[in-house]
Amino acid sequence: MIFEKVEEKDVTQAIVGEFSRMLSEYAESDVIIVGGGPAGLTAAKELASKGVKTLIIERNNYLGGGFWIGGYLMNKVTVRAPGEKVLDEIGVPYQEYVKGLYVTDGPHACSKLIAAACDAGARILNMTKVDDVVLREGNRVAGVVINWTPISALPREITCVDPISLQARVVIDATGHDAEVVNALVRRGLMKVRGYGAMWVERSEDAVVEHTGEAHPGLIVAGMAVSTVYGLPRMGPTFGAMLLSGKRAAEVALEMLERE
Amino acid sequence: MEIFIYNEVSGEELDFHELARYLEEKGARVEVRGGFFSRFAHSLEDVAKALAKMRIFDPAKPVVQEEPLYGEIKYEQRVLAGKAKAGGVLYDGFALQSYMRSLLPRREISLDKLHLVITSRLLATYDTDDRRYHARAVILGYPAIISTSGIVEAPAKPPEFYLQRRLLGEDPLAEAQLKQKLRQKILDYGDVRMGEVLKGYALQVLFYQLFGEAFCEEKRCRLYNAHWQEELIEAQFSEPELCLRHEAMLKQWKEKRK
């Protein structure tokens, strides 16, 4: 026999016990990052490596968002300088295609970024969807209301499953164009979004990074959610802005945590 | 004539003293004053809010100044504090000019005083003929505003650039190569030729203030109102820099001052 003898109940208890322990511990985090794509993962890596209690919420089973592939289902991803510095940090090889434009393998870059966030100490709740936000005085965002992703895919008659809430000192919306956390505020009439604009790759990357910041008290927007909120130009299949926006979001979150 | 140059540029290295020296050669007294808003506004928070209201979201609709988003004001505050760069946002140029004019103290307003603001923000003005906004490199008037991103975006690139880009689709690698191939015909962000081109636009501003005439029909005159970047480069790097008529106008003005 190759493997140790373990009973079925041990396997079940290991899964339930450890998941419950983690969920209980992270019922209150320093930072909740909604969306585990390149921006969210970079923010998580930065924050967790500085000892910030960080939880990523991802609606899919897999992390990485669109970072696995470049444009048109081709799995080479591009970053413009200085985005390659993030690739250096996580140990991903790349080559300079023309001056200032770098190309690398999507699967390699994406898996390394996921590993970097996990290694730094970020915790992950996947297959979890944000339904709403937790609000405090002055309508400050103070957490998120979550439920299992499959719940939203089933008919309402058979899914009377109440969600649960998680608290955080700062929430980061890194859910891409959907801007799910922001839209929870929009539904409550607490915020407006501009919707994203026409493609203008040269300036859109800069604009996304520069607009990354607190969009509503307690809520930071990062990655393509920034584009949706502020009506910034769409960008092509380049990822430098996602990585740097994640870094910027982490910087802003640290400032907010210190301010508290 | 006194010219006051204001630096509202973010994230770009431009030699404003070189621009001042060039305009002094033409016969004006020039002072480089630093930021316009930091000099004249009482509250940068108010400026941030005013700027956030000038954003253009739909190039076919004139801006209706409404309450901006919390994050838009925060962004403008970061740009004004030098913590973020301006870029990727289109502002209503006339709204900006009008707001700046409202901040100028009465003692600063005179036909002998030319206020010239150089900004990184991309500006556009609404044209009632075709009912849409057009990006601008320069907004003439009081104060005059030159936009460095407008110099890159407003005059059109060669037709082959747009045709090739349509063929390439969303391919940043191929587009980067295309720009390298056409670099003699186009101006890009961070272009080393920007300082020289800026002088040409500043000269247009000066002529407009002095003579009410900013542009020239001659393609090799620095005052030529270029609609294509290739024309702009030709007009700004040709010798002599002005056509005979405009050279004579400037000479006459300079002599009168003596």
PDB file of C-alpha atoms in Angstrom, chain A residues 71 78 80 97-99 101-103 191-194 199-204 206-207 209-218 229-238 248 252 259, chain B residues 52 55-57 66-72 74-76 78-79 83-90 120 122 149 152-153 157 161 165 170-177 179-180 188-189:
ATOM      1  CA  GLY A  71      -6.099  38.270 -27.173  1.00  0.00           C
ATOM      2  CA  THR A  78       1.900  41.268 -23.154  1.00  0.00           C
ATOM      3  CA  ARG A  80       4.272  47.378 -21.364  1.00  0.00           C
ATOM      4  CA  TYR A  97       9.312  42.198 -28.349  1.00  0.00           C
ATOM      5  CA  VAL A  98       9.914  45.827 -29.294  1.00  0.00           C
ATOM      6  CA  LYS A  99      11.295  48.548 -27.042  1.00  0.00           C
ATOM      7  CA  LEU A 101       6.814  45.878 -24.805  1.00  0.00           C
ATOM      8  CA  TYR A 102       7.283  42.470 -23.215  1.00  0.00           C
ATOM      9  CA  VAL A 103       5.673  39.129 -23.986  1.00  0.00           C
ATOM     10  CA  MET A 191     -22.960  55.623  -6.373  1.00  0.00           C
ATOM     11  CA  LYS A 192     -22.964  56.183 -10.132  1.00  0.00           C
ATOM     12  CA  VAL A 193     -20.771  54.634 -12.810  1.00  0.00           C
ATOM     13  CA  ARG A 194     -19.827  56.086 -16.159  1.00  0.00           C
ATOM     14  CA  MET A 199     -10.585  51.697 -27.035  1.00  0.00           C
ATOM     15  CA  TRP A 200      -7.546  53.953 -26.723  1.00  0.00           C
ATOM     16  CA  VAL A 201      -4.761  51.664 -25.635  1.00  0.00           C
ATOM     17  CA  GLU A 202      -2.001  54.268 -25.410  1.00  0.00           C
ATOM     18  CA  ARG A 203      -3.594  56.214 -22.606  1.00  0.00           C
ATOM     19  CA  SER A 204      -6.028  53.704 -21.161  1.00  0.00           C
ATOM     20  CA  ASP A 206      -2.038  54.960 -17.615  1.00  0.00           C
ATOM     21  CA  ALA A 207      -5.551  56.165 -16.904  1.00  0.00           C
ATOM     22  CA  VAL A 209      -3.505  52.975 -12.907  1.00  0.00           C
ATOM     23  CA  GLU A 210      -3.852  56.680 -12.113  1.00  0.00           C
ATOM     24  CA  HIS A 211      -7.568  56.365 -11.336  1.00  0.00           C
ATOM     25  CA  THR A 212      -7.059  53.359  -9.060  1.00  0.00           C
ATOM     26  CA  GLY A 213      -8.066  54.532  -5.622  1.00  0.00           C
ATOM     27  CA  GLU A 214     -10.911  55.076  -3.208  1.00  0.00           C
ATOM     28  CA  ALA A 215     -14.084  55.374  -5.276  1.00  0.00           C
ATOM     29  CA  HIS A 216     -16.450  55.474  -2.307  1.00  0.00           C
ATOM     30  CA  PRO A 217     -15.626  55.641   1.400  1.00  0.00           C
ATOM     31  CA  GLY A 218     -14.147  52.265   2.331  1.00  0.00           C
ATOM     32  CA  VAL A 229     -16.534  53.329 -12.918  1.00  0.00           C
ATOM     33  CA  TYR A 230     -14.905  56.325 -14.575  1.00  0.00           C
ATOM     34  CA  GLY A 231     -15.804  55.774 -18.237  1.00  0.00           C
ATOM     35  CA  LEU A 232     -12.155  55.426 -19.201  1.00  0.00           C
ATOM     36  CA  PRO A 233     -11.090  54.191 -22.608  1.00  0.00           C
ATOM     37  CA  ARG A 234     -11.058  50.429 -23.093  1.00  0.00           C
ATOM     38  CA  MET A 235      -7.708  48.824 -23.553  1.00  0.00           C
ATOM     39  CA  GLY A 236      -6.377  46.056 -25.737  1.00  0.00           C
ATOM     40  CA  PRO A 237      -5.068  42.711 -24.507  1.00  0.00           C
ATOM     41  CA  THR A 238      -2.191  44.113 -22.463  1.00  0.00           C
ATOM     42  CA  ARG A 248      -1.563  50.923  -6.524  1.00  0.00           C
ATOM     43  CA  VAL A 252      -4.022  53.026  -1.190  1.00  0.00           C
ATOM     44  CA  ARG A 259      -5.333  56.457   8.582  1.00  0.00           C
TER      45      ARG A 259
ATOM     46  CA  ALA B  52     -14.000  66.680 -12.410  1.00  0.00           C
ATOM     47  CA  ARG B  55     -15.008  65.605 -18.195  1.00  0.00           C
ATOM     48  CA  ILE B  56     -16.342  64.642 -21.604  1.00  0.00           C
ATOM     49  CA  PHE B  57     -17.950  61.195 -21.650  1.00  0.00           C
ATOM     50  CA  GLU B  66     -23.230  67.851 -12.908  1.00  0.00           C
ATOM     51  CA  GLU B  67     -22.097  66.495  -9.557  1.00  0.00           C
ATOM     52  CA  PRO B  68     -18.929  64.466 -10.149  1.00  0.00           C
ATOM     53  CA  LEU B  69     -18.169  61.084  -8.600  1.00  0.00           C
ATOM     54  CA  TYR B  70     -16.347  60.895  -5.268  1.00  0.00           C
ATOM     55  CA  GLY B  71     -13.470  59.035  -6.975  1.00  0.00           C
ATOM     56  CA  GLU B  72     -13.242  61.582  -9.818  1.00  0.00           C
ATOM     57  CA  LYS B  74     -10.107  62.220  -5.450  1.00  0.00           C
ATOM     58  CA  TYR B  75      -8.302  61.564  -8.751  1.00  0.00           C
ATOM     59  CA  GLU B  76      -8.095  65.274  -9.585  1.00  0.00           C
ATOM     60  CA  ARG B  78      -4.032  63.376  -6.611  1.00  0.00           C
ATOM     61  CA  VAL B  79      -3.088  64.945  -9.961  1.00  0.00           C
ATOM     62  CA  LYS B  83       0.678  62.047  -6.875  1.00  0.00           C
ATOM     63  CA  ALA B  84      -0.910  60.947 -10.168  1.00  0.00           C
ATOM     64  CA  LYS B  85      -0.474  61.814 -13.826  1.00  0.00           C
ATOM     65  CA  ALA B  86      -3.211  63.316 -15.972  1.00  0.00           C
ATOM     66  CA  GLY B  87      -4.075  61.090 -18.906  1.00  0.00           C
ATOM     67  CA  GLY B  88      -6.823  59.160 -20.623  1.00  0.00           C
ATOM     68  CA  VAL B  89      -9.470  61.751 -19.734  1.00  0.00           C
ATOM     69  CA  LEU B  90     -10.939  64.300 -22.131  1.00  0.00           C
ATOM     70  CA  SER B 120      -0.916  67.608 -19.866  1.00  0.00           C
ATOM     71  CA  LEU B 122      -6.316  66.433 -23.116  1.00  0.00           C
ATOM     72  CA  SER B 149      -1.376  65.487 -25.023  1.00  0.00           C
ATOM     73  CA  VAL B 152      -0.001  64.184 -29.774  1.00  0.00           C
ATOM     74  CA  GLU B 153      -3.691  63.417 -30.233  1.00  0.00           C
ATOM     75  CA  LYS B 157      -1.381  60.776 -37.840  1.00  0.00           C
ATOM     76  CA  PHE B 161      -1.227  54.605 -39.593  1.00  0.00           C
ATOM     77  CA  ARG B 165      -4.137  49.741 -37.423  1.00  0.00           C
ATOM     78  CA  GLU B 170      -6.143  44.587 -31.180  1.00  0.00           C
ATOM     79  CA  ASP B 171      -2.497  43.696 -31.526  1.00  0.00           C
ATOM     80  CA  PRO B 172      -0.241  45.841 -29.315  1.00  0.00           C
ATOM     81  CA  LEU B 173       2.911  44.146 -30.614  1.00  0.00           C
ATOM     82  CA  ALA B 174       2.169  44.997 -34.240  1.00  0.00           C
ATOM     83  CA  GLU B 175       1.034  48.516 -33.367  1.00  0.00           C
ATOM     84  CA  ALA B 176       4.264  49.229 -31.520  1.00  0.00           C
ATOM     85  CA  GLN B 177       6.199  48.151 -34.613  1.00  0.00           C
ATOM     86  CA  LYS B 179       4.707  53.390 -34.675  1.00  0.00           C
ATOM     87  CA  GLN B 180       8.407  52.739 -34.836  1.00  0.00           C
ATOM     88  CA  ASP B 188       4.336  60.431 -29.552  1.00  0.00           C
ATOM     89  CA  TYR B 189       4.190  60.848 -25.783  1.00  0.00           C
TER      90      TYR B 189
END
